[in-house]
CSV table of C-alpha atoms and ligand atoms in Angstrom, one decimal:
chain,number,residue,atom,x,y,z
A,1,MET,CA,-31.0,27.5,-31.9
A,2,ASN,CA,-28.1,29.5,-29.5
A,3,GLN,CA,-25.3,27.8,-31.4
A,4,ARG,CA,-23.4,27.8,-27.9
A,5,ALA,CA,-26.7,26.0,-26.1
A,6,SER,CA,-26.9,23.3,-28.8
A,7,ASN,CA,-23.0,22.2,-27.9
A,8,LEU,CA,-23.8,22.0,-24.3
A,9,PRO,CA,-22.3,18.2,-23.0
A,10,PRO,CA,-25.4,16.5,-22.4
A,11,ARG,CA,-26.6,15.8,-19.1
A,12,ALA,CA,-25.1,12.9,-17.3
A,13,GLN,CA,-26.5,9.8,-17.5
A,14,ARG,CA,-27.5,8.1,-14.5
A,15,PHE,CA,-27.8,4.5,-13.5
A,16,GLU,CA,-29.8,3.6,-10.5
A,17,PRO,CA,-30.5,2.2,-9.1
A,18,TYR,CA,-27.4,-0.2,-9.5
A,19,GLN,CA,-27.1,-2.5,-12.6
A,20,VAL,CA,-23.7,-3.3,-13.6
A,21,GLU,CA,-24.7,-5.4,-16.9
A,22,ARG,CA,-26.0,-1.9,-17.6
A,23,LEU,CA,-23.3,0.1,-16.6
A,24,ARG,CA,-20.6,-2.3,-18.5
A,25,GLN,CA,-22.7,-1.2,-21.5
A,26,ALA,CA,-20.9,2.6,-21.3
A,27,PHE,CA,-17.4,1.3,-21.2
A,28,PRO,CA,-17.1,-0.1,-25.1
A,29,ILE,CA,-13.5,-1.9,-24.5
A,30,LEU,CA,-15.4,-4.5,-21.6
A,31,ALA,CA,-16.9,-5.8,-24.6
A,32,GLN,CA,-14.0,-6.9,-26.3
A,33,ARG,CA,-12.8,-10.7,-26.7
A,34,ILE,CA,-9.3,-11.2,-25.5
A,35,TYR,CA,-7.7,-14.6,-27.4
A,36,GLY,CA,-11.2,-15.6,-27.9
A,37,LYS,CA,-12.4,-15.1,-24.8
A,38,PRO,CA,-14.4,-12.6,-22.8
A,39,LEU,CA,-12.3,-9.6,-21.1
A,40,VAL,CA,-12.7,-9.9,-17.4
A,41,TYR,CA,-11.0,-6.6,-16.8
A,42,LEU,CA,-9.4,-6.9,-12.8
A,43,ASP,CA,-7.0,-4.3,-13.1
A,44,SER,CA,-8.7,-1.2,-12.4
A,45,ALA,CA,-6.3,0.3,-9.7
A,46,ALA,CA,-3.3,0.4,-12.2
A,47,THR,CA,-5.9,2.1,-14.6
A,48,SER,CA,-10.0,2.2,-14.9
A,49,GLN,CA,-11.8,1.7,-18.1
A,50,LYS,CA,-13.4,4.9,-19.8
A,51,PRO,CA,-16.6,5.3,-20.3
A,52,GLN,CA,-18.1,6.3,-23.8
A,53,ALA,CA,-19.3,9.7,-22.2
A,54,VAL,CA,-15.5,10.3,-21.3
A,55,ILE,CA,-14.5,9.4,-24.7
A,56,GLU,CA,-16.8,11.7,-26.0
A,57,ALA,CA,-16.6,14.7,-24.6
A,58,MET,CA,-12.5,14.3,-25.2
A,59,SER,CA,-13.5,13.8,-28.8
A,60,ARG,CA,-15.8,16.8,-29.1
A,61,PHE,CA,-13.0,19.2,-27.3
A,62,PHE,CA,-10.9,18.4,-30.5
A,63,LEU,CA,-13.8,18.5,-33.2
A,64,GLU,CA,-15.4,21.4,-31.6
A,65,GLU,CA,-13.3,23.3,-29.2
A,66,ASN,CA,-9.6,23.3,-29.2
A,67,ALA,CA,-7.9,26.2,-29.1
A,68,ASN,CA,-5.1,27.7,-26.6
A,69,VAL,CA,-6.6,28.7,-23.3
A,70,HIS,CA,-6.5,31.7,-20.9
A,71,ARG,CA,-4.7,33.6,-24.0
A,72,GLY,CA,-6.9,34.3,-27.1
A,73,VAL,CA,-9.5,36.7,-27.6
A,74,HIS,CA,-11.0,35.0,-30.6
A,75,TYR,CA,-13.8,32.5,-29.7
A,76,LEU,CA,-13.1,29.4,-29.7
A,77,SER,CA,-10.0,30.2,-27.2
A,78,LEU,CA,-12.7,31.5,-25.0
A,79,ARG,CA,-14.8,28.6,-25.3
A,80,ALA,CA,-11.9,26.7,-24.5
A,81,THR,CA,-10.8,28.6,-21.4
A,82,GLU,CA,-14.9,28.1,-20.3
A,83,ALA,CA,-14.2,24.4,-20.8
A,84,TYR,CA,-11.0,24.5,-18.7
A,85,GLU,CA,-12.3,26.4,-15.8
A,86,GLN,CA,-15.5,24.5,-15.8
A,87,ALA,CA,-13.7,21.5,-15.5
A,88,ARG,CA,-11.9,22.3,-12.8
A,89,ILE,CA,-15.3,23.6,-11.0
A,90,LYS,CA,-16.2,20.1,-11.6
A,91,VAL,CA,-12.8,18.7,-9.5
A,92,GLN,CA,-14.1,21.6,-6.6
A,93,ARG,CA,-17.3,20.1,-6.2
A,94,PHE,CA,-16.2,16.6,-6.9
A,95,LEU,CA,-14.1,17.3,-3.6
A,96,ASN,CA,-15.9,19.3,-2.0
A,97,ALA,CA,-13.3,22.3,-2.0
A,98,GLY,CA,-14.1,25.7,-0.8
A,99,HIS,CA,-13.2,27.3,-3.7
A,100,ALA,CA,-11.8,26.4,-7.5
A,101,GLU,CA,-8.7,28.3,-7.2
A,102,GLU,CA,-7.7,25.6,-4.6
A,103,ILE,CA,-7.6,23.0,-7.6
A,104,VAL,CA,-4.5,23.0,-9.4
A,105,PHE,CA,-4.7,21.1,-12.4
A,106,VAL,CA,-1.6,18.5,-12.5
A,107,ARG,CA,-0.1,15.0,-14.5
A,108,GLY,CA,-1.4,12.9,-11.6
A,109,THR,CA,-0.9,12.1,-7.8
A,110,THR,CA,3.0,11.8,-8.7
A,111,GLU,CA,3.3,15.4,-9.5
A,112,ALA,CA,0.7,17.0,-7.0
A,113,VAL,CA,3.4,15.3,-4.4
A,114,ASN,CA,6.4,16.6,-6.2
A,115,LEU,CA,5.0,20.0,-6.5
A,116,VAL,CA,4.1,20.0,-2.6
A,117,ALA,CA,7.7,18.5,-1.8
A,118,GLN,CA,9.3,21.0,-3.9
A,119,THR,CA,6.9,24.3,-3.1
A,120,TYR,CA,5.2,23.7,0.5
A,121,GLY,CA,8.4,21.3,1.5
A,122,LYS,CA,11.2,23.5,0.4
A,123,THR,CA,9.9,26.5,2.0
A,124,HIS,CA,8.8,24.6,5.3
A,125,VAL,CA,11.0,21.9,5.7
A,126,ARG,CA,14.6,22.4,7.0
A,127,ALA,CA,17.6,20.6,8.5
A,128,GLY,CA,16.9,18.3,11.6
A,129,ASP,CA,12.7,18.6,10.6
A,130,GLU,CA,11.0,15.5,10.2
A,131,VAL,CA,8.4,14.5,7.2
A,132,LEU,CA,6.3,11.4,7.8
A,133,ILE,CA,4.8,8.8,6.1
A,134,SER,CA,3.4,5.0,5.7
A,135,ALA,CA,4.7,2.0,5.8
A,136,MET,CA,2.1,1.3,3.0
A,137,GLU,CA,2.9,4.0,0.6
A,138,HIS,CA,3.4,4.1,-3.3
A,139,HIS,CA,6.5,5.4,-4.4
A,140,SER,CA,4.9,8.2,-5.7
A,141,ASN,CA,4.2,9.0,-1.4
A,142,ILE,CA,7.7,8.3,-0.9
A,143,VAL,CA,10.4,9.4,-3.3
A,144,PRO,CA,9.6,13.0,-3.8
A,145,TRP,CA,10.0,12.9,0.7
A,146,GLN,CA,13.2,11.4,0.2
A,147,MET,CA,14.3,14.0,-2.6
A,148,LEU,CA,12.8,16.6,-0.3
A,149,CYS,CA,15.2,15.1,3.1
A,150,GLU,CA,18.1,14.7,0.6
A,151,GLN,CA,17.6,18.1,-0.2
A,152,THR,CA,17.2,19.8,3.2
A,153,GLY,CA,18.7,17.3,5.1
A,154,ALA,CA,15.5,16.2,6.8
A,155,ARG,CA,14.6,13.0,8.5
A,156,LEU,CA,12.1,10.7,6.5
A,157,ARG,CA,10.2,8.7,9.5
A,158,VAL,CA,7.5,5.8,8.9
A,159,ALA,CA,4.6,5.3,10.4
A,160,PRO,CA,4.6,1.0,10.7
A,161,ILE,CA,1.1,-1.0,9.4
A,162,ASP,CA,-0.3,-4.4,11.6
A,163,ASP,CA,-0.1,-8.1,9.7
A,164,ALA,CA,-3.8,-7.0,8.6
A,165,GLY,CA,-2.5,-3.9,6.4
A,166,GLU,CA,-3.9,-1.4,9.3
A,167,LEU,CA,-2.2,1.6,10.2
A,168,LEU,CA,-0.9,1.4,14.2
A,169,LEU,CA,-2.5,4.8,15.0
A,170,ASP,CA,-0.7,4.6,18.6
A,171,GLU,CA,2.7,4.7,17.1
A,172,LEU,CA,1.3,7.0,14.1
A,173,GLU,CA,0.5,9.6,17.0
A,174,ARG,CA,4.1,8.7,19.2
A,175,LEU,CA,6.0,9.2,15.9
A,176,ILE,CA,4.4,12.7,14.9
A,177,GLY,CA,6.4,15.6,17.0
A,178,PRO,CA,7.3,19.1,17.4
A,179,LYS,CA,10.1,18.2,14.5
A,180,THR,CA,7.1,16.9,12.3
A,181,ARG,CA,6.6,19.4,9.3
A,182,LEU,CA,3.9,17.4,7.6
A,183,LEU,CA,2.3,14.3,7.6
A,184,ALA,CA,2.1,12.6,3.6
A,185,VAL,CA,-0.3,9.5,3.6
A,186,THR,CA,-2.3,7.9,1.3
A,187,HIS,CA,-6.4,7.2,1.7
A,188,VAL,CA,-6.5,4.1,0.4
A,189,SER,CA,-3.5,1.5,-0.3
A,190,ASN,CA,-3.0,0.4,-3.6
A,191,VAL,CA,-1.9,-2.9,-2.6
A,192,LEU,CA,-4.4,-3.7,0.6
A,193,GLY,CA,-6.9,-1.7,-0.3
A,194,THR,CA,-6.9,-0.5,3.0
A,195,VAL,CA,-9.0,2.5,3.7
A,196,ASN,CA,-7.1,4.6,6.2
A,197,PRO,CA,-8.7,6.7,8.6
A,198,ILE,CA,-7.8,10.1,7.3
A,199,ARG,CA,-9.9,12.3,9.9
A,200,ARG,CA,-8.3,11.1,12.5
A,201,ILE,CA,-5.2,11.3,11.1
A,202,VAL,CA,-5.3,14.9,10.5
A,203,GLU,CA,-6.6,15.6,14.3
A,204,LEU,CA,-3.8,14.1,15.6
A,205,ALA,CA,-1.3,15.9,12.9
A,206,HIS,CA,-2.8,19.5,12.9
A,207,ALA,CA,-2.8,19.2,17.1
A,208,ARG,CA,0.8,19.0,16.8
A,209,GLY,CA,1.0,21.6,14.0
A,210,ALA,CA,2.0,19.3,11.1
A,211,ALA,CA,0.5,19.4,7.6
A,212,VAL,CA,-1.5,16.6,5.8
A,213,LEU,CA,-1.2,15.7,2.6
A,214,VAL,CA,-3.5,12.5,1.3
A,215,ASP,CA,-2.6,10.3,-1.7
A,216,GLY,CA,-6.0,10.3,-3.1
A,217,ALA,CA,-5.4,8.4,-6.8
A,218,GLN,CA,-7.0,5.1,-5.1
A,219,ALA,CA,-9.6,6.6,-2.8
A,220,ALA,CA,-11.3,8.9,-5.9
A,221,PRO,CA,-12.5,6.0,-7.5
A,222,HIS,CA,-14.4,4.5,-4.5
A,223,LEU,CA,-15.4,6.8,-1.6
A,224,LYS,CA,-17.2,9.8,-1.6
A,225,LEU,CA,-14.3,12.2,-1.3
A,226,ASP,CA,-14.8,15.7,1.0
A,227,VAL,CA,-11.4,17.4,1.9
A,228,ARG,CA,-13.7,19.8,4.1
A,229,ALA,CA,-14.5,17.1,6.5
A,230,LEU,CA,-11.3,15.2,6.1
A,231,GLY,CA,-9.6,18.6,7.2
A,232,CYS,CA,-6.6,17.9,5.0
A,233,ASP,CA,-4.4,20.5,4.0
A,234,PHE,CA,-3.4,18.5,0.2
A,235,TYR,CA,-5.2,15.9,-1.6
A,236,ALA,CA,-4.2,14.3,-4.8
A,237,LEU,CA,-5.8,12.4,-7.2
A,238,SER,CA,-5.1,10.8,-10.4
A,239,GLY,CA,-8.0,11.2,-13.5
A,240,HIS,CA,-7.2,7.9,-14.8
A,241,LYS,CA,-8.1,6.1,-11.9
A,242,MET,CA,-11.5,7.6,-11.8
A,243,TYR,CA,-12.8,6.2,-15.0
A,244,GLY,CA,-10.9,9.7,-16.6
A,245,PRO,CA,-7.8,10.3,-18.8
A,246,THR,CA,-4.1,9.5,-18.5
A,247,GLY,CA,-2.0,12.6,-18.5
A,248,ILE,CA,-4.1,14.8,-15.7
A,249,GLY,CA,-5.1,15.1,-12.3
A,250,ALA,CA,-5.5,17.6,-9.8
A,251,LEU,CA,-4.1,19.3,-6.8
A,252,TYR,CA,-6.7,20.3,-3.7
A,253,GLY,CA,-5.0,22.9,-1.7
A,254,ARG,CA,-5.6,24.9,1.3
A,255,ARG,CA,-6.1,28.1,-0.7
A,256,GLU,CA,-4.0,30.1,2.4
A,257,LEU,CA,-1.4,27.5,2.1
A,258,LEU,CA,-1.4,27.8,-2.1
A,259,GLU,CA,-1.3,31.3,-2.1
A,260,ALA,CA,1.5,31.8,0.4
A,261,MET,CA,3.8,28.9,-1.7
A,262,PRO,CA,6.1,30.0,-4.5
A,263,PRO,CA,6.0,28.3,-8.0
A,264,TYR,CA,6.9,25.1,-9.0
A,265,GLN,CA,7.6,25.5,-12.8
A,266,GLY,CA,8.4,28.3,-14.0
A,267,GLY,CA,6.8,29.5,-17.9
A,268,GLY,CA,3.9,31.2,-19.7
A,269,ASP,CA,1.0,31.0,-17.9
A,270,MET,CA,1.8,31.4,-15.0
A,271,ILE,CA,2.9,34.8,-14.1
A,272,LEU,CA,1.4,38.2,-13.8
A,273,SER,CA,4.5,40.2,-15.6
A,274,VAL,CA,8.2,39.6,-16.7
A,275,SER,CA,10.9,41.6,-17.3
A,276,PHE,CA,14.6,40.6,-17.4
A,277,ASP,CA,14.8,42.6,-13.8
A,278,GLU,CA,11.8,40.8,-12.2
A,279,THR,CA,8.8,38.7,-12.4
A,280,LEU,CA,5.5,38.9,-10.7
A,281,TYR,CA,4.1,35.3,-10.5
A,282,ALA,CA,0.4,34.7,-10.8
A,283,LYS,CA,-2.2,33.7,-7.7
A,284,PRO,CA,-3.2,30.1,-7.7
A,285,PRO,CA,-3.9,28.1,-9.5
A,286,GLN,CA,-2.3,29.6,-12.5
A,287,ARG,CA,1.1,29.9,-10.4
A,288,PHE,CA,1.5,26.7,-10.4
A,289,GLU,CA,0.5,25.2,-14.0
A,290,ALA,CA,3.2,26.4,-15.6
A,291,GLY,CA,3.0,26.3,-19.7
A,292,THR,CA,0.2,25.2,-22.1
A,293,PRO,CA,-1.8,22.8,-19.7
A,294,ASN,CA,-3.6,19.4,-20.8
A,295,MET,CA,-6.8,20.8,-21.8
A,296,VAL,CA,-8.1,18.2,-23.0
A,297,GLY,CA,-7.4,15.9,-20.2
A,298,ALA,CA,-9.2,18.1,-18.2
A,299,ILE,CA,-11.8,18.2,-20.0
A,300,GLY,CA,-12.3,14.5,-19.9
A,301,LEU,CA,-11.5,14.4,-15.9
A,302,GLY,CA,-14.4,16.8,-15.4
A,303,ALA,CA,-16.3,14.4,-17.4
A,304,ALA,CA,-15.4,11.0,-15.3
A,305,VAL,CA,-16.3,13.7,-12.8
A,306,ASP,CA,-19.7,14.2,-14.3
A,307,PHE,CA,-20.0,10.1,-14.9
A,308,LEU,CA,-19.4,9.3,-11.0
A,309,ALA,CA,-22.1,11.6,-10.0
A,310,GLY,CA,-24.6,9.8,-12.3
A,311,LEU,CA,-23.6,7.1,-10.1
A,312,ASP,CA,-25.7,6.4,-6.8
A,313,ALA,CA,-23.0,6.7,-4.6
A,314,GLY,CA,-24.4,4.3,-1.7
A,315,ALA,CA,-25.5,2.0,-4.5
A,316,LEU,CA,-22.1,1.8,-5.9
A,317,ALA,CA,-20.6,1.6,-2.6
A,318,ALA,CA,-22.6,-1.2,-1.9
A,319,HIS,CA,-22.3,-3.2,-5.0
A,320,GLU,CA,-18.2,-3.0,-4.8
A,321,GLN,CA,-18.1,-4.0,-1.4
A,322,ALA,CA,-20.9,-7.5,-2.6
A,323,VAL,CA,-18.3,-8.1,-5.3
A,324,LEU,CA,-15.6,-7.5,-2.9
A,325,ALA,CA,-16.8,-9.8,-0.2
A,326,TYR,CA,-17.9,-12.7,-2.6
A,327,ALA,CA,-14.2,-12.3,-3.8
A,328,GLN,CA,-12.8,-12.9,-0.5
A,329,GLN,CA,-14.5,-15.5,0.7
A,330,ALA,CA,-13.8,-17.1,-3.3
A,331,LEU,CA,-10.3,-16.8,-3.2
A,332,ALA,CA,-9.6,-17.8,0.6
A,333,ALA,CA,-11.1,-21.3,-0.1
A,334,LEU,CA,-9.0,-22.0,-2.6
A,335,PRO,CA,-5.9,-24.2,-1.2
A,336,GLY,CA,-2.7,-22.5,-0.4
A,337,LEU,CA,-4.0,-18.9,-1.3
A,338,ARG,CA,-2.6,-16.1,0.4
A,339,LEU,CA,-4.9,-13.1,0.9
A,340,ILE,CA,-2.5,-9.4,1.7
A,341,GLY,CA,-4.4,-7.2,3.1
A,342,THR,CA,-7.2,-8.0,5.3
A,343,ALA,CA,-8.4,-4.3,7.0
A,344,ALA,CA,-11.9,-4.6,8.5
A,345,ASP,CA,-12.1,-1.4,6.2
A,346,LYS,CA,-10.8,-1.9,2.6
A,347,VAL,CA,-11.9,-1.5,-1.1
A,348,GLY,CA,-11.9,-3.6,-3.7
A,349,VAL,CA,-8.8,-4.1,-4.4
A,350,LEU,CA,-7.5,-8.0,-4.0
A,351,SER,CA,-3.5,-8.8,-3.4
A,352,PHE,CA,-3.0,-12.8,-3.0
A,353,VAL,CA,0.4,-15.1,-3.1
A,354,LEU,CA,-0.4,-18.8,-3.9
A,355,ASP,CA,1.8,-21.5,-2.8
A,356,GLY,CA,4.9,-22.4,-4.8
A,357,VAL,CA,3.3,-20.5,-8.0
A,358,HIS,CA,5.2,-17.4,-9.0
A,359,PRO,CA,3.0,-13.8,-9.4
A,360,HIS,CA,4.2,-13.6,-13.0
A,361,ASP,CA,3.3,-17.2,-13.7
A,362,ILE,CA,-0.5,-16.6,-12.2
A,363,GLY,CA,-1.0,-13.4,-14.3
A,364,THR,CA,0.8,-14.9,-17.5
A,365,ILE,CA,-1.4,-17.7,-17.5
A,366,LEU,CA,-4.8,-15.5,-16.7
A,367,ASP,CA,-3.7,-13.4,-19.6
A,368,ARG,CA,-4.3,-16.4,-21.3
A,369,GLU,CA,-8.0,-17.3,-20.4
A,370,GLY,CA,-8.6,-13.4,-21.2
A,371,ILE,CA,-8.2,-12.6,-17.6
A,372,ALA,CA,-6.2,-9.0,-17.0
A,373,ILE,CA,-5.0,-8.6,-13.5
A,374,ARG,CA,-1.3,-7.0,-12.0
A,375,THR,CA,1.8,-8.4,-10.9
A,376,GLY,CA,4.7,-7.6,-9.4
A,377,HIS,CA,5.3,-5.2,-6.6
A,378,HIS,CA,2.9,-2.4,-7.4
A,379,CYS,CA,5.2,0.6,-6.8
A,380,ALA,CA,5.4,-0.8,-3.1
A,381,GLN,CA,8.7,-1.9,-2.7
A,382,PRO,CA,8.9,-1.1,1.2
A,383,LEU,CA,5.5,-2.3,1.7
A,384,MET,CA,6.2,-5.7,-0.3
A,385,GLN,CA,9.4,-5.8,2.3
A,386,ARG,CA,6.9,-5.4,5.3
A,387,TYR,CA,5.3,-8.9,4.8
A,388,GLY,CA,8.2,-10.2,3.3
A,389,LEU,CA,7.6,-10.7,-0.3
A,390,ALA,CA,8.9,-9.7,-3.5
A,391,ALA,CA,5.7,-9.6,-5.7
A,392,THR,CA,2.2,-10.0,-5.8
A,393,ALA,CA,-0.9,-10.9,-7.7
A,394,ARG,CA,-3.6,-8.6,-7.5
A,395,ALA,CA,-7.3,-8.4,-8.5
A,396,SER,CA,-8.7,-4.7,-8.5
A,397,LEU,CA,-12.2,-3.9,-9.0
A,398,GLY,CA,-14.1,-1.2,-10.9
A,399,CYS,CA,-17.3,0.3,-10.9
A,400,TYR,CA,-18.2,-2.3,-13.8
A,401,SER,CA,-16.4,-5.5,-11.9
A,402,SER,CA,-19.1,-8.4,-11.3
A,403,GLU,CA,-20.0,-11.7,-9.5
A,404,GLN,CA,-18.9,-13.2,-13.3
A,405,ASP,CA,-15.6,-11.6,-13.4
A,406,ILE,CA,-14.7,-13.1,-10.0
A,407,ASP,CA,-16.2,-16.4,-11.2
A,408,ALA,CA,-13.6,-15.9,-14.1
A,409,LEU,CA,-10.8,-15.2,-11.9
A,410,LEU,CA,-11.6,-18.5,-9.6
A,411,ALA,CA,-11.9,-20.5,-12.5
A,412,GLY,CA,-8.5,-18.8,-13.8
A,413,LEU,CA,-6.7,-19.8,-10.7
A,414,VAL,CA,-8.1,-23.7,-10.4
A,415,LYS,CA,-6.0,-23.8,-14.3
A,416,VAL,CA,-3.1,-22.1,-12.3
A,417,ARG,CA,-3.4,-24.9,-9.4
A,418,GLU,CA,-3.6,-27.8,-11.7
A,419,VAL,CA,-0.5,-26.2,-14.2
A,420,PHE,CA,1.6,-25.9,-11.2
A,421,ARG,CA,0.5,-29.7,-9.5
B,1,PMP,N1,-0.4,6.5,-5.2
B,1,PMP,C1,-1.0,5.6,-5.2
B,1,PMP,C2,-2.1,4.7,-4.0
B,1,PMP,C3,-1.5,4.8,-6.3
B,1,PMP,O1,-2.0,4.0,-6.2
B,1,PMP,C4,-0.8,5.7,-7.7
B,1,PMP,C5,-0.8,4.8,-9.0
B,1,PMP,N2,-0.7,3.2,-9.2
B,1,PMP,C6,0.0,6.5,-7.6
B,1,PMP,C7,0.0,7.3,-6.0
B,1,PMP,C8,0.4,7.1,-8.8
B,1,PMP,O2,-0.5,7.5,-9.8
B,1,PMP,P1,0.0,8.1,-10.9
B,1,PMP,O3,0.6,7.4,-11.6
B,1,PMP,O4,-1.6,8.7,-11.7
B,1,PMP,O5,0.8,9.6,-11.3
């Protein structure tokens, strides 16, 4: 048999129609017991668990393909390069981008936003200009813009939200003025679960000549994405939130914008030629990928994209919405519990506070029941301030989450109530 063909990754496993119990078996970590109790993992918004196919693709890379990319003429280097560039094409298809060159591998959403701020931002934003964000942004879509504004003398403006956690589109529209160079907004809030109407937001921004960056960290695991339909200029995602590994993510940028942008970091692999007098930079995406990249991470991200493609997207969304509705109803019935984030269009992120109980105590008591949730400010302190809170408890769903997980959460919360009666 042709050696190359035998080493091709297996066809993506398909899980149709949606069978959550079968799907859970693809995630080995979920079979664990914690303190003797079955693991109930409700912290997928912090990081998702990884399917066997992702773990295997990454170990296969180290076992059979590892060499540095874009450098060697030898067999393994060519093979590693092919695998790395194939992963880029997979991400391109996942986002429905027009060209593979529009996909830049980065460490994750945080690096993607910093890259755009320090390249596109530095060349387009001047003193007196404005950068617009929303009140529901993660720190990684706030701080890089604050840094840019400090460096350039530009002003950061913030579009408000209502109590349900929906963006006030009229206010947002009002805030996009002739000085607005860039609008950076999250597709899905990591605290509220709100899905923002990105297409409409892009229309409003483009009508006034502002570019749009979308933080897709929380959207990628839940929504079918299409950057061309959304019309955005930049889209950022993190592999680890979408069933892939940590340390890898992608930045989509429209080709003409990337081509006009200066490099982010200097080093190997991002140049055409170097002399002490002059260095010529490579074209995108290499221009933005200085140094040896996270090759195995890209392979893992490619496998995660294959995994997601193997799910029936409609069935996955219907399943997640059913578990979300079940959870919202069950939690709302608990005395003294207040849900934070009740937008009409939202994904499976359930933030809540319980009267008289600190969120950290909720998290600690649930932990002893084998239930993993997140507590704290969720890297969104300005959003917490908007609700007058220091912290919330947050249960977040993944493709493997089930109504049994919610039953366990509810039983755990009843125990919390008993402790704090
Ligand atoms: N944006 C949102 C909405 C997020 O939830 C996160 C991660 N919590 C980030 C950005 C940052 O992602 P990363 O830490 O993977 O760079």
